[in-house]
Amino acid sequence: AKHEGRNGYRFFTTEMQTRSERQLQLVNALSQALEREQLTVHYQPQISVINGRIVAAEALLRWYHPELGQVSPAEFIPAAEDSGLIIPIGEWVLRQAVRQARKWMLDGLDPMIIAVNLSAVQFRHSDLPNLVTRILDEEGLPAEYLELELTEGVAMHDTQNAVAVMNNLHARGVRMSIDDFGTGYSSLSQLKKFRIYKLKIDQSFVRDISTDPEDKAIVSAIIHMAKSLGLQTIAEGVETAGQLAFLREQGCDEVQGYYYSRPLPAQQFEEFARAKAMV
Ligand code: C2E
Ligand code: CA
Ligand code: CA
Ligand code: CA
């Protein structure tokens, strides 16, 4: 048993070392990603269940590094958060997304909301409301077309500060939604204090709703409780007609997922939106 333990320990440290080396390598490369123009933003439609129209587009960051290749945000966003690089990168994404939304508006696309992911680090460490207002002003987008997607952690971590920042943003007309809902520890009743208008039901609950009775029950409960609190709902990770049918039956307002479209480069998103507006 002693022998195994030692092996276990060794294995663990080697793995940790490899992980932190990878982390360091990522942070180094990421610190130059902005100036080297390796970052882009893709857009994924959020679709009304009622009429099939595009209600919003979620901005999702993409990073292509010449040697590392395409790095997943699931990997580099945590590295960006730990290193503080999320502050300049997050500001850049926000500006790109707001600028793109304004451009689509001028180009005559049907009005839609642009949804931008916000890290807890951005929420805590920068003068967020002023930054957001400045970017909206400079790019010429009315505040009601911007939605900030926050995770439950943002709201729950430093509740007093979170309430103040959300009140401030809300007063300026910016919408806020809770991302990955159901994966954190918050209850719907706790969320009442926060100025949010929409819950995004995490894709882990949506994946098996066609077959798993428990997931059906969870998703149905979230939708009905959200409704009774006056909140809208969107289901993430919708890939099949069967999932969509169940969500429609339960009264979910919107869906997002590969069933309609993957996240697309701006130009392709625009083509998708124009084609959809014609049907
Ligand atoms: P998220 O905000 O929950 O974004 C949804 C993720 O699900 C995206 O992964 C999207 O590509 C993926 N997805 C969408 N539809 C489907 C589907 O039907 N099936 C499946 N299996 N997946 C689907 P992505 O783009 O890899 O982003 C991963 C995470 O990285 C995001 O999760 C978000 O937490 C973070 N992220 C991405 N861009 C940004 C950003 O600009 N700022 C911050 N702070 N975080 C970001
Ligand atoms: Ca999101
Ligand atoms: Ca999500
Ligand atoms: Ca997520």
Coordinates of C-alpha atoms and ligand atoms in Angstrom, one line a residue:
A1 CA 0.0 0.0 0.0
K2 CA 2.9 2.3 0.8
H3 CA 4.4 1.6 -2.6
E4 CA 1.1 2.5 -4.3
G5 CA 0.8 5.6 -2.3
R6 CA 4.2 6.8 -3.4
N7 CA 3.5 6.1 -7.0
G8 CA 0.2 7.8 -6.6
Y9 CA 1.9 10.9 -5.2
R10 CA 4.5 10.9 -7.9
F11 CA 2.0 10.6 -10.6
F12 CA 0.0 13.4 -9.0
T13 CA 2.9 15.9 -8.9
T14 CA 4.0 15.1 -12.4
E15 CA 0.5 15.8 -13.6
M16 CA 0.3 19.0 -11.6
Q17 CA 3.6 20.1 -13.0
T18 CA 2.6 19.4 -16.5
R19 CA -0.6 21.3 -16.0
S20 CA 1.1 24.3 -14.6
E21 CA 3.7 24.3 -17.4
R22 CA 0.9 24.2 -19.9
Q23 CA -0.7 27.0 -17.9
L24 CA 2.4 29.2 -18.0
Q25 CA 2.9 28.5 -21.7
L26 CA -0.7 29.5 -22.4
V27 CA -0.4 32.7 -20.3
N28 CA 2.8 33.7 -22.1
A29 CA 1.2 33.1 -25.5
L30 CA -2.0 34.8 -24.5
S31 CA -0.3 37.9 -23.3
Q32 CA 0.6 38.6 -27.0
A33 CA -2.5 37.3 -28.5
L34 CA -4.3 40.7 -28.7
E35 CA -1.5 42.7 -30.3
R36 CA -0.8 39.8 -32.7
E37 CA -4.4 39.7 -33.7
Q38 CA -4.9 36.1 -32.9
L39 CA -8.3 36.6 -31.2
T40 CA -11.6 36.7 -33.0
V41 CA -15.2 36.7 -31.9
H42 CA -17.8 34.2 -33.1
Y43 CA -21.5 34.7 -32.7
Q44 CA -24.2 32.1 -32.0
P45 CA -27.9 32.9 -32.4
Q46 CA -30.4 32.7 -29.6
I47 CA -33.8 31.8 -31.2
S48 CA -37.3 32.5 -30.0
V49 CA -39.2 29.2 -29.5
I50 CA -42.5 31.0 -30.4
N51 CA -41.6 32.4 -33.8
G52 CA -38.2 31.0 -34.7
R53 CA -36.7 34.4 -35.0
I54 CA -33.2 35.4 -33.8
V55 CA -33.6 37.3 -30.6
A56 CA -29.9 37.7 -29.7
A57 CA -26.4 36.7 -30.6
E58 CA -23.9 35.4 -28.0
A59 CA -20.3 36.5 -28.5
L60 CA -17.9 33.7 -28.0
L61 CA -14.1 34.3 -28.0
R62 CA -11.8 32.3 -30.3
W63 CA -8.0 32.0 -30.2
Y64 CA -5.9 30.7 -32.9
H65 CA -2.2 30.5 -32.1
P66 CA 0.3 29.6 -34.9
E67 CA 2.0 26.8 -32.9
L68 CA -0.6 25.8 -30.3
G69 CA -3.4 25.8 -32.9
Q70 CA -7.0 26.5 -31.9
V71 CA -7.1 26.7 -28.1
S72 CA -10.5 26.2 -26.5
P73 CA -11.9 29.0 -24.3
A74 CA -12.7 26.4 -21.7
E75 CA -8.9 26.1 -21.4
F76 CA -7.6 29.6 -21.9
I77 CA -10.3 31.7 -20.2
P78 CA -9.4 30.2 -16.8
A79 CA -5.7 31.0 -17.6
A80 CA -6.7 34.5 -18.6
E81 CA -8.6 34.9 -15.3
D82 CA -5.8 33.7 -13.1
S83 CA -3.3 35.9 -14.8
G84 CA -5.4 39.0 -15.0
L85 CA -5.3 39.1 -18.8
I86 CA -9.0 38.7 -18.8
I87 CA -9.3 42.4 -18.0
P88 CA -7.8 43.7 -21.4
I89 CA -9.1 40.7 -23.3
G90 CA -12.6 41.0 -21.8
E91 CA -12.7 44.7 -22.7
W92 CA -11.6 43.9 -26.2
V93 CA -14.4 41.3 -26.6
L94 CA -17.0 43.7 -25.3
R95 CA -15.9 46.4 -27.7
Q96 CA -15.8 44.0 -30.7
A97 CA -19.2 42.6 -29.9
V98 CA -20.8 46.1 -29.4
R99 CA -19.2 47.4 -32.5
Q100 CA -20.5 44.4 -34.5
A101 CA -24.0 44.8 -33.2
R102 CA -24.0 48.4 -34.2
K103 CA -22.8 47.5 -37.6
W104 CA -25.5 44.9 -38.1
M105 CA -28.0 47.5 -37.0
L106 CA -26.8 50.0 -39.6
D107 CA -26.7 47.2 -42.2
G108 CA -30.4 46.6 -41.7
L109 CA -30.5 43.3 -39.8
D110 CA -33.5 42.8 -37.6
P111 CA -32.8 44.3 -34.2
M112 CA -31.2 41.9 -31.8
I113 CA -29.4 41.8 -28.5
I114 CA -25.7 41.2 -28.3
A115 CA -24.9 38.9 -25.3
V116 CA -21.3 39.1 -23.9
N117 CA -19.8 36.7 -21.3
L118 CA -18.4 38.4 -18.3
S119 CA -15.9 36.8 -16.0
A120 CA -16.2 37.2 -12.2
V121 CA -12.8 38.8 -12.3
Q122 CA -14.0 41.6 -14.6
F123 CA -17.0 42.0 -12.4
R124 CA -14.9 42.6 -9.3
H125 CA -11.8 44.3 -10.5
S126 CA -12.7 47.0 -12.9
D127 CA -15.0 49.9 -12.9
L128 CA -17.4 47.9 -14.9
P129 CA -20.4 50.2 -15.2
N130 CA -18.3 53.1 -16.5
L131 CA -16.4 50.9 -18.9
V132 CA -19.6 49.5 -20.3
T133 CA -21.2 52.9 -20.7
R134 CA -18.0 54.3 -22.4
I135 CA -17.9 51.5 -24.9
L136 CA -21.6 51.8 -25.7
D137 CA -21.2 55.5 -26.2
E138 CA -18.1 55.3 -28.3
E139 CA -19.5 52.6 -30.5
G140 CA -23.0 54.1 -30.7
L141 CA -25.1 51.2 -29.4
P142 CA -28.2 51.8 -27.2
A143 CA -27.7 50.1 -23.8
E144 CA -30.9 48.0 -24.2
Y145 CA -29.2 46.0 -26.9
L146 CA -26.5 44.8 -24.6
E147 CA -26.8 41.8 -22.4
L148 CA -24.1 40.7 -20.0
E149 CA -24.0 36.9 -19.2
L150 CA -22.9 36.3 -15.6
T151 CA -22.5 33.1 -13.8
E152 CA -24.1 32.3 -10.5
G153 CA -20.7 32.6 -8.9
V154 CA -20.5 36.3 -9.8
A155 CA -23.8 37.0 -8.0
M156 CA -23.1 34.8 -5.0
H157 CA -19.4 35.5 -4.3
D158 CA -19.6 39.1 -3.1
T159 CA -23.3 39.6 -2.8
Q160 CA -23.3 43.2 -1.6
N161 CA -20.9 44.4 -4.3
A162 CA -22.7 42.3 -6.9
V163 CA -26.0 43.9 -6.1
A164 CA -24.6 47.4 -6.3
V165 CA -22.9 46.8 -9.6
M166 CA -26.0 45.2 -11.1
N167 CA -28.2 48.0 -9.8
N168 CA -25.8 50.4 -11.5
L169 CA -25.8 48.6 -14.8
H170 CA -29.5 48.1 -14.7
A171 CA -30.1 51.8 -14.1
R172 CA -28.0 52.4 -17.3
G173 CA -30.3 50.1 -19.2
V174 CA -28.0 47.1 -19.7
R175 CA -29.6 43.7 -19.4
M176 CA -28.1 40.9 -17.4
S177 CA -28.7 37.1 -17.5
I178 CA -27.5 34.2 -15.4
D179 CA -25.4 31.8 -17.4
D180 CA -25.0 28.0 -16.8
F181 CA -28.0 28.2 -14.4
G182 CA -28.3 25.1 -12.2
T183 CA -24.6 24.3 -12.0
G184 CA -23.9 26.6 -9.0
Y185 CA -25.4 26.7 -5.6
S186 CA -27.9 29.5 -5.9
S187 CA -31.6 29.1 -5.7
L188 CA -34.1 31.0 -7.7
S189 CA -35.3 32.8 -4.6
Q190 CA -31.7 34.1 -3.9
L191 CA -31.6 35.4 -7.5
K192 CA -34.6 37.7 -6.7
K193 CA -32.2 40.3 -5.3
F194 CA -30.4 40.5 -8.5
R195 CA -31.3 42.6 -11.5
I196 CA -31.5 39.8 -14.0
Y197 CA -34.1 39.2 -16.6
K198 CA -33.2 35.8 -18.1
L199 CA -31.9 32.4 -17.0
K200 CA -29.7 30.3 -19.3
I201 CA -30.4 26.7 -18.4
D202 CA -27.1 24.9 -18.5
Q203 CA -26.5 22.5 -21.3
S204 CA -25.7 19.6 -18.9
F205 CA -29.4 19.5 -18.0
V206 CA -30.6 19.8 -21.6
R207 CA -28.5 17.1 -23.1
D208 CA -30.7 14.2 -22.1
I209 CA -34.1 15.8 -21.7
S210 CA -35.6 13.6 -24.4
T211 CA -34.8 10.5 -22.4
D212 CA -33.9 11.2 -18.8
P213 CA -36.9 11.7 -16.5
E214 CA -34.9 13.5 -13.9
D215 CA -33.4 16.0 -16.4
K216 CA -36.9 16.5 -17.7
A217 CA -38.1 17.3 -14.2
I218 CA -35.3 19.7 -13.4
V219 CA -35.6 21.6 -16.7
S220 CA -39.4 21.8 -16.3
A221 CA -39.1 23.0 -12.7
I222 CA -36.6 25.7 -13.7
I223 CA -38.8 27.0 -16.5
H224 CA -41.9 27.1 -14.4
M225 CA -40.3 28.7 -11.3
A226 CA -38.5 31.3 -13.5
K227 CA -41.9 32.1 -15.1
S228 CA -43.5 32.6 -11.8
L229 CA -40.7 35.0 -10.8
G230 CA -41.1 36.9 -14.1
L231 CA -37.8 35.8 -15.6
Q232 CA -37.3 34.6 -19.1
T233 CA -35.6 31.3 -19.9
I234 CA -33.3 30.1 -22.6
A235 CA -32.0 26.5 -23.0
E236 CA -28.4 26.1 -24.0
G237 CA -26.9 23.2 -26.0
V238 CA -30.1 22.4 -27.9
E239 CA -29.0 19.9 -30.6
T240 CA -32.1 18.0 -31.6
A241 CA -35.7 18.5 -32.6
G242 CA -36.8 16.2 -29.7
Q243 CA -35.1 18.6 -27.2
L244 CA -36.7 21.6 -28.8
A245 CA -40.2 19.9 -28.7
F246 CA -39.9 19.2 -25.0
L247 CA -38.7 22.8 -24.3
R248 CA -41.5 24.3 -26.3
E249 CA -44.1 22.1 -24.5
Q250 CA -42.7 23.4 -21.2
G251 CA -42.9 27.0 -22.3
C252 CA -39.2 27.8 -22.5
D253 CA -38.8 31.2 -24.3
E254 CA -35.6 30.7 -26.3
V255 CA -33.1 28.1 -27.4
Q256 CA -29.5 28.2 -28.4
G257 CA -27.5 25.4 -29.8
Y258 CA -26.2 23.4 -32.8
Y259 CA -29.8 22.4 -33.8
Y260 CA -30.0 25.9 -35.3
S261 CA -26.4 27.0 -35.6
R262 CA -22.9 26.7 -34.2
P263 CA -21.1 29.9 -33.2
L264 CA -20.2 31.5 -36.5
P265 CA -17.7 34.2 -37.7
A266 CA -19.4 37.6 -38.1
Q267 CA -19.8 37.4 -41.8
Q268 CA -21.4 33.9 -41.7
F269 CA -23.7 34.9 -38.9
E270 CA -24.9 37.8 -41.0
E271 CA -25.7 35.5 -43.9
F272 CA -27.5 33.1 -41.5
A273 CA -29.5 36.0 -40.1
R274 CA -30.5 37.3 -43.5
A275 CA -31.6 33.8 -44.7
K276 CA -33.6 33.3 -41.6
A277 CA -35.4 36.7 -41.9
M278 CA -36.6 35.7 -45.3
V279 CA -38.6 32.6 -44.2
Ligands
C2E1 P1 -20.7 29.3 -22.3 O1 -20.8 30.8 -22.0 O2 -21.6 28.4 -21.5 O3 -20.9 29.1 -23.8 C1 -21.6 28.0 -24.4 C2 -20.7 27.0 -24.9 O4 -21.4 25.9 -25.5 C3 -19.8 27.5 -26.1 O5 -18.5 26.9 -26.0 C4 -20.6 27.1 -27.3 O6 -19.8 26.9 -28.5 C5 -21.0 25.7 -26.8 N1 -22.3 25.3 -27.5 C6 -23.2 26.0 -28.1 N2 -24.2 25.2 -28.6 C7 -23.9 24.0 -28.3 C8 -24.5 22.7 -28.6 O7 -25.6 22.6 -29.2 N3 -23.9 21.6 -28.1 C9 -22.7 21.7 -27.5 N4 -22.1 20.5 -27.1 N5 -22.0 22.8 -27.2 C10 -22.6 24.0 -27.6 P2 -17.2 27.7 -26.2 O8 -17.4 28.7 -27.3 O9 -16.1 26.7 -26.4 O10 -17.0 28.5 -24.9 C11 -16.7 27.8 -23.7 C12 -16.9 28.7 -22.5 O11 -15.8 29.7 -22.5 C13 -18.1 29.6 -22.5 O12 -19.2 28.8 -22.0 C14 -17.7 30.7 -21.6 O13 -17.8 30.3 -20.2 C15 -16.3 30.9 -21.9 N6 -16.1 32.0 -22.8 C16 -16.2 32.0 -24.2 N7 -16.0 33.3 -24.7 C17 -15.8 34.1 -23.6 C18 -15.6 35.5 -23.4 O14 -15.5 36.3 -24.3 N8 -15.4 35.9 -22.1 C19 -15.5 35.1 -21.0 N9 -15.4 35.6 -19.8 N10 -15.8 33.8 -21.2 C20 -15.9 33.3 -22.4
CA2 CA -22.4 32.2 -22.0
CA3 CA -23.6 28.7 -20.6
CA4 CA -20.4 27.1 -19.6

